[in-house]
Amino acid sequence: LPPELFQLSQALINFTVDFLKERDFGVYQVPYMLEEESIAAAVDMETFQDQLYQVNENGRYLIGTAEHALAAKYQGEVIEQDLPLKLGGYSTNFRREAGKHGKQTRGLWRVHQFEKVEQFVFCKPENHLKILEETLENAEDIMQELGLPYRVVDICDGDISNKTFKQYDIEVWRPPLQEYGEVGSYGSCTDYQAREFNTKYWRDGERATPYTVYATGLVPQRIMTAILENNQTEKGIKVPEPLKNYMGGKEYLELE
């Protein structure tokens, strides 16, 4: 990235991390690699494996999202904290993006290496849909604070993975293409991941299986693209108001 876009990317990351901290998320930086068994426990490996870069013959992969590492955090353990337990994850992600092509994939929009801030929640079974709506609301609030036009899509059951009970996507408006593009996914896995990882929590003095919710916080590469496409003025690219303090008060980006 050139200097001004790098600064914008870091501003988006820091803004989102601070936003999640204010909403009681403990934010972690997760490892770049996971064992295959951990990824397979977090996701339907048959549908996701062609997106992953394998590091060696021992079954270690570069991560495609912080979600998988956060889901594995309490593998084989009993969570002692009261639920919901809200975790944030910052990660550099690597995806092969096999089979992806077309105008939605050009430039920064779909790349093999990208950053992301993730939301991930361990919760009680009776609260999982409420938590899902809360994480979606967090993401909508971020979009609104950045002043970006967007819509929420309720994904039909036939288009979601085997691990997911319910999923929403957020799509941002892309003026050059005159269409919306997906910038985040938000779903409940019920007890799928926690069972696979043998993660428990205390309920009425007994061990029980929590539910998990995953949700994008922000992917800076795609949000940068949306800012560049939606905030063009004669003075340059207008910097969204909440990012100015993270960019030394800069109001416009002047890109060659």
mmCIF file of C-alpha atoms in Angstrom:
data_model
loop_
_atom_site.group_PDB
_atom_site.id
_atom_site.type_symbol
_atom_site.label_atom_id
_atom_site.label_comp_id
_atom_site.label_asym_id
_atom_site.label_seq_id
_atom_site.Cartn_x
_atom_site.Cartn_y
_atom_site.Cartn_z
ATOM 1 C CA LEU A 1 0.000 0.000 0.000
ATOM 2 C CA PRO A 2 1.198 3.560 -0.646
ATOM 3 C CA PRO A 3 1.732 5.720 2.479
ATOM 4 C CA GLU A 4 -1.672 7.426 2.596
ATOM 5 C CA LEU A 5 -3.611 4.190 2.061
ATOM 6 C CA PHE A 6 -1.461 2.434 4.655
ATOM 7 C CA GLN A 7 -2.292 5.220 7.117
ATOM 8 C CA LEU A 8 -5.998 4.901 6.259
ATOM 9 C CA SER A 9 -5.844 1.124 6.757
ATOM 10 C CA GLN A 10 -4.238 1.484 10.184
ATOM 11 C CA ALA A 11 -6.778 4.160 11.131
ATOM 12 C CA LEU A 12 -9.639 1.798 10.256
ATOM 13 C CA ILE A 13 -8.105 -1.013 12.305
ATOM 14 C CA ASN A 14 -7.426 1.163 15.359
ATOM 15 C CA PHE A 15 -10.871 2.763 15.169
ATOM 16 C CA THR A 16 -12.557 -0.661 15.075
ATOM 17 C CA VAL A 17 -10.442 -2.074 17.919
ATOM 18 C CA ASP A 18 -11.300 0.927 20.107
ATOM 19 C CA PHE A 19 -14.968 0.626 19.115
ATOM 20 C CA LEU A 20 -15.105 -3.034 20.180
ATOM 21 C CA LYS A 21 -13.250 -2.372 23.433
ATOM 22 C CA GLU A 22 -15.937 0.172 24.329
ATOM 23 C CA ARG A 23 -18.517 -2.590 23.802
ATOM 24 C CA ASP A 24 -16.800 -4.984 26.219
ATOM 25 C CA PHE A 25 -14.776 -7.029 23.746
ATOM 26 C CA GLY A 26 -11.318 -8.172 24.792
ATOM 27 C CA VAL A 27 -9.296 -7.854 21.592
ATOM 28 C CA TYR A 28 -6.473 -10.306 20.814
ATOM 29 C CA GLN A 29 -3.917 -10.619 18.052
ATOM 30 C CA VAL A 30 -4.150 -14.228 16.896
ATOM 31 C CA PRO A 31 -1.417 -16.483 15.398
ATOM 32 C CA TYR A 32 -0.826 -16.656 11.645
ATOM 33 C CA MET A 33 -0.988 -20.470 11.565
ATOM 34 C CA LEU A 34 -3.264 -23.187 12.946
ATOM 35 C CA GLU A 35 -3.204 -26.954 12.916
ATOM 36 C CA GLU A 36 -5.612 -28.614 10.504
ATOM 37 C CA GLU A 37 -7.562 -30.215 13.357
ATOM 38 C CA SER A 38 -8.294 -26.772 14.820
ATOM 39 C CA ILE A 39 -9.521 -25.346 11.530
ATOM 40 C CA ALA A 40 -11.571 -28.489 10.853
ATOM 41 C CA ALA A 41 -13.241 -28.101 14.251
ATOM 42 C CA ALA A 42 -14.138 -24.485 13.527
ATOM 43 C CA VAL A 43 -15.401 -24.808 9.963
ATOM 44 C CA ASP A 44 -16.679 -27.273 7.364
ATOM 45 C CA MET A 45 -13.263 -28.244 5.984
ATOM 46 C CA GLU A 46 -14.652 -29.707 2.755
ATOM 47 C CA THR A 47 -16.011 -26.326 1.661
ATOM 48 C CA PHE A 48 -13.214 -24.139 3.071
ATOM 49 C CA GLN A 49 -10.035 -26.116 2.354
ATOM 50 C CA ASP A 50 -9.602 -24.858 -1.209
ATOM 51 C CA GLN A 51 -9.309 -21.336 0.224
ATOM 52 C CA LEU A 52 -6.381 -22.189 2.536
ATOM 53 C CA TYR A 53 -2.623 -22.129 2.074
ATOM 54 C CA GLN A 54 -1.006 -25.241 3.538
ATOM 55 C CA VAL A 55 2.345 -24.456 5.182
ATOM 56 C CA ASN A 56 3.813 -27.944 5.443
ATOM 57 C CA GLU A 57 3.004 -31.624 5.163
ATOM 58 C CA ASN A 58 2.181 -31.798 8.871
ATOM 59 C CA GLY A 59 -1.193 -30.192 8.275
ATOM 60 C CA ARG A 60 -0.494 -26.644 9.397
ATOM 61 C CA TYR A 61 -2.269 -23.863 7.508
ATOM 62 C CA LEU A 62 -2.094 -20.089 7.297
ATOM 63 C CA ILE A 63 -5.269 -18.702 8.843
ATOM 64 C CA GLY A 64 -8.114 -17.424 6.686
ATOM 65 C CA THR A 65 -9.831 -15.578 9.551
ATOM 66 C CA ALA A 66 -9.324 -14.852 13.249
ATOM 67 C CA GLU A 67 -12.586 -16.669 13.954
ATOM 68 C CA HIS A 68 -10.953 -20.092 13.894
ATOM 69 C CA ALA A 69 -8.221 -19.168 16.386
ATOM 70 C CA LEU A 70 -10.728 -17.508 18.732
ATOM 71 C CA ALA A 71 -12.988 -20.577 18.554
ATOM 72 C CA ALA A 72 -9.993 -22.712 19.568
ATOM 73 C CA LYS A 73 -8.984 -20.498 22.497
ATOM 74 C CA TYR A 74 -10.760 -22.653 25.097
ATOM 75 C CA GLN A 75 -10.245 -26.031 23.432
ATOM 76 C CA GLY A 76 -10.694 -28.794 26.017
ATOM 77 C CA GLU A 77 -11.344 -26.237 28.774
ATOM 78 C CA VAL A 78 -14.202 -25.000 30.920
ATOM 79 C CA ILE A 79 -14.837 -21.270 30.579
ATOM 80 C CA GLU A 80 -14.805 -19.810 34.067
ATOM 81 C CA GLN A 81 -16.154 -16.356 33.145
ATOM 82 C CA ASP A 82 -19.844 -15.546 33.027
ATOM 83 C CA LEU A 83 -21.315 -15.704 29.539
ATOM 84 C CA PRO A 84 -21.504 -13.985 27.134
ATOM 85 C CA LEU A 85 -17.727 -13.872 26.687
ATOM 86 C CA LYS A 86 -16.947 -11.348 23.962
ATOM 87 C CA LEU A 87 -13.646 -11.730 22.113
ATOM 88 C CA GLY A 88 -12.197 -9.551 19.392
ATOM 89 C CA GLY A 89 -9.466 -10.730 17.067
ATOM 90 C CA TYR A 90 -7.025 -8.812 14.884
ATOM 91 C CA SER A 91 -5.360 -10.896 12.206
ATOM 92 C CA THR A 92 -3.579 -10.937 8.898
ATOM 93 C CA ASN A 93 -5.431 -13.506 6.795
ATOM 94 C CA PHE A 94 -4.424 -15.572 3.781
ATOM 95 C CA ARG A 95 -6.836 -17.023 1.239
ATOM 96 C CA ARG A 96 -6.334 -18.576 -2.147
ATOM 97 C CA GLU A 97 -9.761 -17.306 -3.266
ATOM 98 C CA ALA A 98 -9.958 -20.208 -5.695
ATOM 99 C CA GLY A 99 -12.417 -19.709 -8.510
ATOM 100 C CA LYS A 100 -13.036 -16.031 -7.740
ATOM 101 C CA HIS A 101 -13.022 -13.689 -10.718
ATOM 102 C CA GLY A 102 -14.802 -10.727 -12.278
ATOM 103 C CA LYS A 103 -15.164 -7.007 -11.699
ATOM 104 C CA GLN A 104 -15.935 -7.401 -7.971
ATOM 105 C CA THR A 105 -12.477 -8.899 -7.442
ATOM 106 C CA ARG A 106 -10.221 -6.197 -8.879
ATOM 107 C CA GLY A 107 -7.855 -3.932 -6.936
ATOM 108 C CA LEU A 108 -7.998 -4.128 -3.139
ATOM 109 C CA TRP A 109 -11.406 -5.762 -3.020
ATOM 110 C CA ARG A 110 -10.355 -9.425 -3.130
ATOM 111 C CA VAL A 111 -6.706 -10.156 -2.357
ATOM 112 C CA HIS A 112 -4.755 -13.147 -1.093
ATOM 113 C CA GLN A 113 -3.472 -11.346 2.022
ATOM 114 C CA PHE A 114 -5.629 -8.977 4.023
ATOM 115 C CA GLU A 115 -6.257 -7.715 7.545
ATOM 116 C CA LYS A 116 -9.462 -8.079 9.549
ATOM 117 C CA VAL A 117 -10.895 -7.271 12.949
ATOM 118 C CA GLU A 118 -13.312 -10.000 14.044
ATOM 119 C CA GLN A 119 -16.029 -10.333 16.678
ATOM 120 C CA PHE A 120 -16.478 -13.720 18.354
ATOM 121 C CA VAL A 121 -18.770 -14.566 21.275
ATOM 122 C CA PHE A 122 -19.272 -17.584 23.513
ATOM 123 C CA CYS A 123 -22.841 -17.357 24.820
ATOM 124 C CA LYS A 124 -25.639 -19.290 26.502
ATOM 125 C CA PRO A 125 -27.859 -21.274 24.104
ATOM 126 C CA GLU A 126 -30.969 -19.225 24.839
ATOM 127 C CA ASN A 127 -29.163 -15.978 23.935
ATOM 128 C CA HIS A 128 -27.404 -16.826 20.660
ATOM 129 C CA LEU A 129 -29.808 -15.022 18.321
ATOM 130 C CA LYS A 130 -29.834 -11.951 20.570
ATOM 131 C CA ILE A 131 -26.017 -11.928 20.531
ATOM 132 C CA LEU A 132 -26.018 -12.360 16.754
ATOM 133 C CA GLU A 133 -28.232 -9.288 16.416
ATOM 134 C CA GLU A 134 -25.914 -7.349 18.755
ATOM 135 C CA THR A 135 -22.817 -8.141 16.689
ATOM 136 C CA LEU A 136 -24.683 -7.172 13.530
ATOM 137 C CA GLU A 137 -25.704 -3.913 15.198
ATOM 138 C CA ASN A 138 -22.062 -3.260 16.089
ATOM 139 C CA ALA A 139 -21.070 -3.647 12.447
ATOM 140 C CA GLU A 140 -23.949 -1.443 11.293
ATOM 141 C CA ASP A 141 -22.910 1.243 13.779
ATOM 142 C CA ILE A 142 -19.382 1.148 12.348
ATOM 143 C CA MET A 143 -20.741 1.580 8.819
ATOM 144 C CA GLN A 144 -22.949 4.447 9.949
ATOM 145 C CA GLU A 145 -20.118 6.198 11.781
ATOM 146 C CA LEU A 146 -17.992 5.925 8.639
ATOM 147 C CA GLY A 147 -20.884 7.348 6.604
ATOM 148 C CA LEU A 148 -20.997 4.500 4.083
ATOM 149 C CA PRO A 149 -24.221 3.433 2.312
ATOM 150 C CA TYR A 150 -24.962 -0.241 2.975
ATOM 151 C CA ARG A 151 -27.638 -2.884 3.233
ATOM 152 C CA VAL A 152 -28.150 -6.009 5.372
ATOM 153 C CA VAL A 153 -28.910 -9.310 3.624
ATOM 154 C CA ASP A 154 -30.559 -12.239 5.431
ATOM 155 C CA ILE A 155 -28.802 -15.221 3.806
ATOM 156 C CA CYS A 156 -31.063 -18.146 2.869
ATOM 157 C CA ASP A 157 -30.363 -21.539 4.428
ATOM 158 C CA GLY A 158 -29.197 -23.060 1.128
ATOM 159 C CA ASP A 159 -26.349 -20.550 0.858
ATOM 160 C CA ILE A 160 -24.788 -20.946 4.320
ATOM 161 C CA SER A 161 -22.282 -23.521 5.545
ATOM 162 C CA ASN A 162 -23.134 -26.665 7.502
ATOM 163 C CA LYS A 163 -21.809 -25.120 10.729
ATOM 164 C CA THR A 164 -24.085 -22.077 10.572
ATOM 165 C CA PHE A 165 -27.645 -21.830 11.903
ATOM 166 C CA LYS A 166 -28.381 -18.300 10.684
ATOM 167 C CA GLN A 167 -26.292 -15.728 8.797
ATOM 168 C CA TYR A 168 -26.492 -12.122 7.708
ATOM 169 C CA ASP A 169 -24.176 -10.265 5.321
ATOM 170 C CA ILE A 170 -23.513 -6.542 5.137
ATOM 171 C CA GLU A 171 -22.999 -5.151 1.653
ATOM 172 C CA VAL A 172 -21.684 -1.667 0.850
ATOM 173 C CA TRP A 173 -22.707 0.395 -2.168
ATOM 174 C CA ARG A 174 -20.053 0.619 -4.903
ATOM 175 C CA PRO A 175 -20.819 3.578 -7.214
ATOM 176 C CA PRO A 176 -18.416 2.649 -10.065
ATOM 177 C CA LEU A 177 -20.095 -0.738 -10.399
ATOM 178 C CA GLN A 178 -23.625 0.427 -9.520
ATOM 179 C CA GLU A 179 -24.020 -2.578 -7.226
ATOM 180 C CA TYR A 180 -23.479 -3.728 -3.675
ATOM 181 C CA GLY A 181 -20.449 -5.717 -2.498
ATOM 182 C CA GLU A 182 -20.164 -7.899 0.613
ATOM 183 C CA VAL A 183 -17.963 -6.527 3.404
ATOM 184 C CA GLY A 184 -18.855 -8.782 6.338
ATOM 185 C CA SER A 185 -20.653 -11.923 7.514
ATOM 186 C CA TYR A 186 -22.438 -12.523 10.832
ATOM 187 C CA GLY A 187 -23.643 -15.921 11.967
ATOM 188 C CA SER A 188 -24.529 -18.265 14.795
ATOM 189 C CA CYS A 189 -22.945 -21.722 14.890
ATOM 190 C CA THR A 190 -25.119 -22.890 17.826
ATOM 191 C CA ASP A 191 -23.025 -25.582 19.588
ATOM 192 C CA TYR A 192 -21.190 -26.847 16.452
ATOM 193 C CA GLN A 193 -17.789 -25.294 17.206
ATOM 194 C CA ALA A 194 -17.889 -25.711 20.978
ATOM 195 C CA ARG A 195 -18.701 -29.422 20.635
ATOM 196 C CA GLU A 196 -15.879 -29.938 18.169
ATOM 197 C CA PHE A 197 -13.423 -28.151 20.492
ATOM 198 C CA ASN A 198 -14.862 -29.765 23.643
ATOM 199 C CA THR A 199 -15.373 -26.324 25.178
ATOM 200 C CA LYS A 200 -17.649 -26.102 28.215
ATOM 201 C CA TYR A 201 -18.973 -23.546 30.683
ATOM 202 C CA TRP A 202 -20.535 -23.795 34.115
ATOM 203 C CA ARG A 203 -24.349 -23.873 34.241
ATOM 204 C CA ASP A 204 -26.073 -24.548 37.550
ATOM 205 C CA GLY A 205 -22.918 -26.213 38.850
ATOM 206 C CA GLU A 206 -22.586 -28.569 35.862
ATOM 207 C CA ARG A 207 -20.605 -28.467 32.640
ATOM 208 C CA ALA A 208 -22.591 -27.414 29.586
ATOM 209 C CA THR A 209 -21.777 -26.618 25.969
ATOM 210 C CA PRO A 210 -21.907 -22.932 24.945
ATOM 211 C CA TYR A 211 -23.033 -21.573 21.615
ATOM 212 C CA THR A 212 -20.769 -19.420 19.432
ATOM 213 C CA VAL A 213 -21.392 -16.390 17.243
ATOM 214 C CA TYR A 214 -18.923 -15.081 14.641
ATOM 215 C CA ALA A 215 -19.116 -11.624 13.103
ATOM 216 C CA THR A 216 -16.891 -9.394 11.002
ATOM 217 C CA GLY A 217 -15.818 -6.211 12.705
ATOM 218 C CA LEU A 218 -14.136 -4.640 9.700
ATOM 219 C CA VAL A 219 -11.960 -5.601 6.724
ATOM 220 C CA PRO A 220 -9.876 -2.485 5.979
ATOM 221 C CA GLN A 221 -9.104 -3.331 2.347
ATOM 222 C CA ARG A 222 -12.775 -3.497 1.385
ATOM 223 C CA ILE A 223 -13.796 -0.527 3.521
ATOM 224 C CA MET A 224 -10.914 1.496 2.048
ATOM 225 C CA THR A 225 -12.240 0.664 -1.400
ATOM 226 C CA ALA A 226 -15.715 1.815 -0.362
ATOM 227 C CA ILE A 227 -14.314 5.077 1.058
ATOM 228 C CA LEU A 228 -12.361 5.752 -2.142
ATOM 229 C CA GLU A 229 -15.430 5.051 -4.271
ATOM 230 C CA ASN A 230 -18.005 6.940 -2.173
ATOM 231 C CA ASN A 231 -16.019 9.926 -0.807
ATOM 232 C CA GLN A 232 -14.572 11.522 -3.923
ATOM 233 C CA THR A 233 -14.517 15.346 -3.932
ATOM 234 C CA GLU A 234 -12.641 18.049 -5.830
ATOM 235 C CA LYS A 235 -10.258 18.360 -2.860
ATOM 236 C CA GLY A 236 -9.520 14.635 -2.773
ATOM 237 C CA ILE A 237 -10.926 11.632 -0.926
ATOM 238 C CA LYS A 238 -12.812 12.881 2.142
ATOM 239 C CA VAL A 239 -11.667 11.138 5.346
ATOM 240 C CA PRO A 240 -14.608 9.892 7.464
ATOM 241 C CA GLU A 241 -15.039 11.982 10.607
ATOM 242 C CA PRO A 242 -14.175 9.288 13.210
ATOM 243 C CA LEU A 243 -10.892 8.485 11.428
ATOM 244 C CA LYS A 244 -9.460 12.007 11.478
ATOM 245 C CA ASN A 245 -8.017 11.680 14.995
ATOM 246 C CA TYR A 246 -6.249 8.481 13.909
ATOM 247 C CA MET A 247 -4.748 10.286 10.906
ATOM 248 C CA GLY A 248 -3.295 13.370 12.566
ATOM 249 C CA GLY A 249 -6.352 15.489 11.760
ATOM 250 C CA LYS A 250 -6.091 14.893 8.011
ATOM 251 C CA GLU A 251 -9.353 15.717 6.227
ATOM 252 C CA TYR A 252 -8.603 14.628 2.664
ATOM 253 C CA LEU A 253 -6.430 12.051 0.917
ATOM 254 C CA GLU A 254 -4.619 13.265 -2.171
ATOM 255 C CA LEU A 255 -3.905 10.186 -4.257
ATOM 256 C CA GLU A 256 -2.057 10.272 -7.551
#
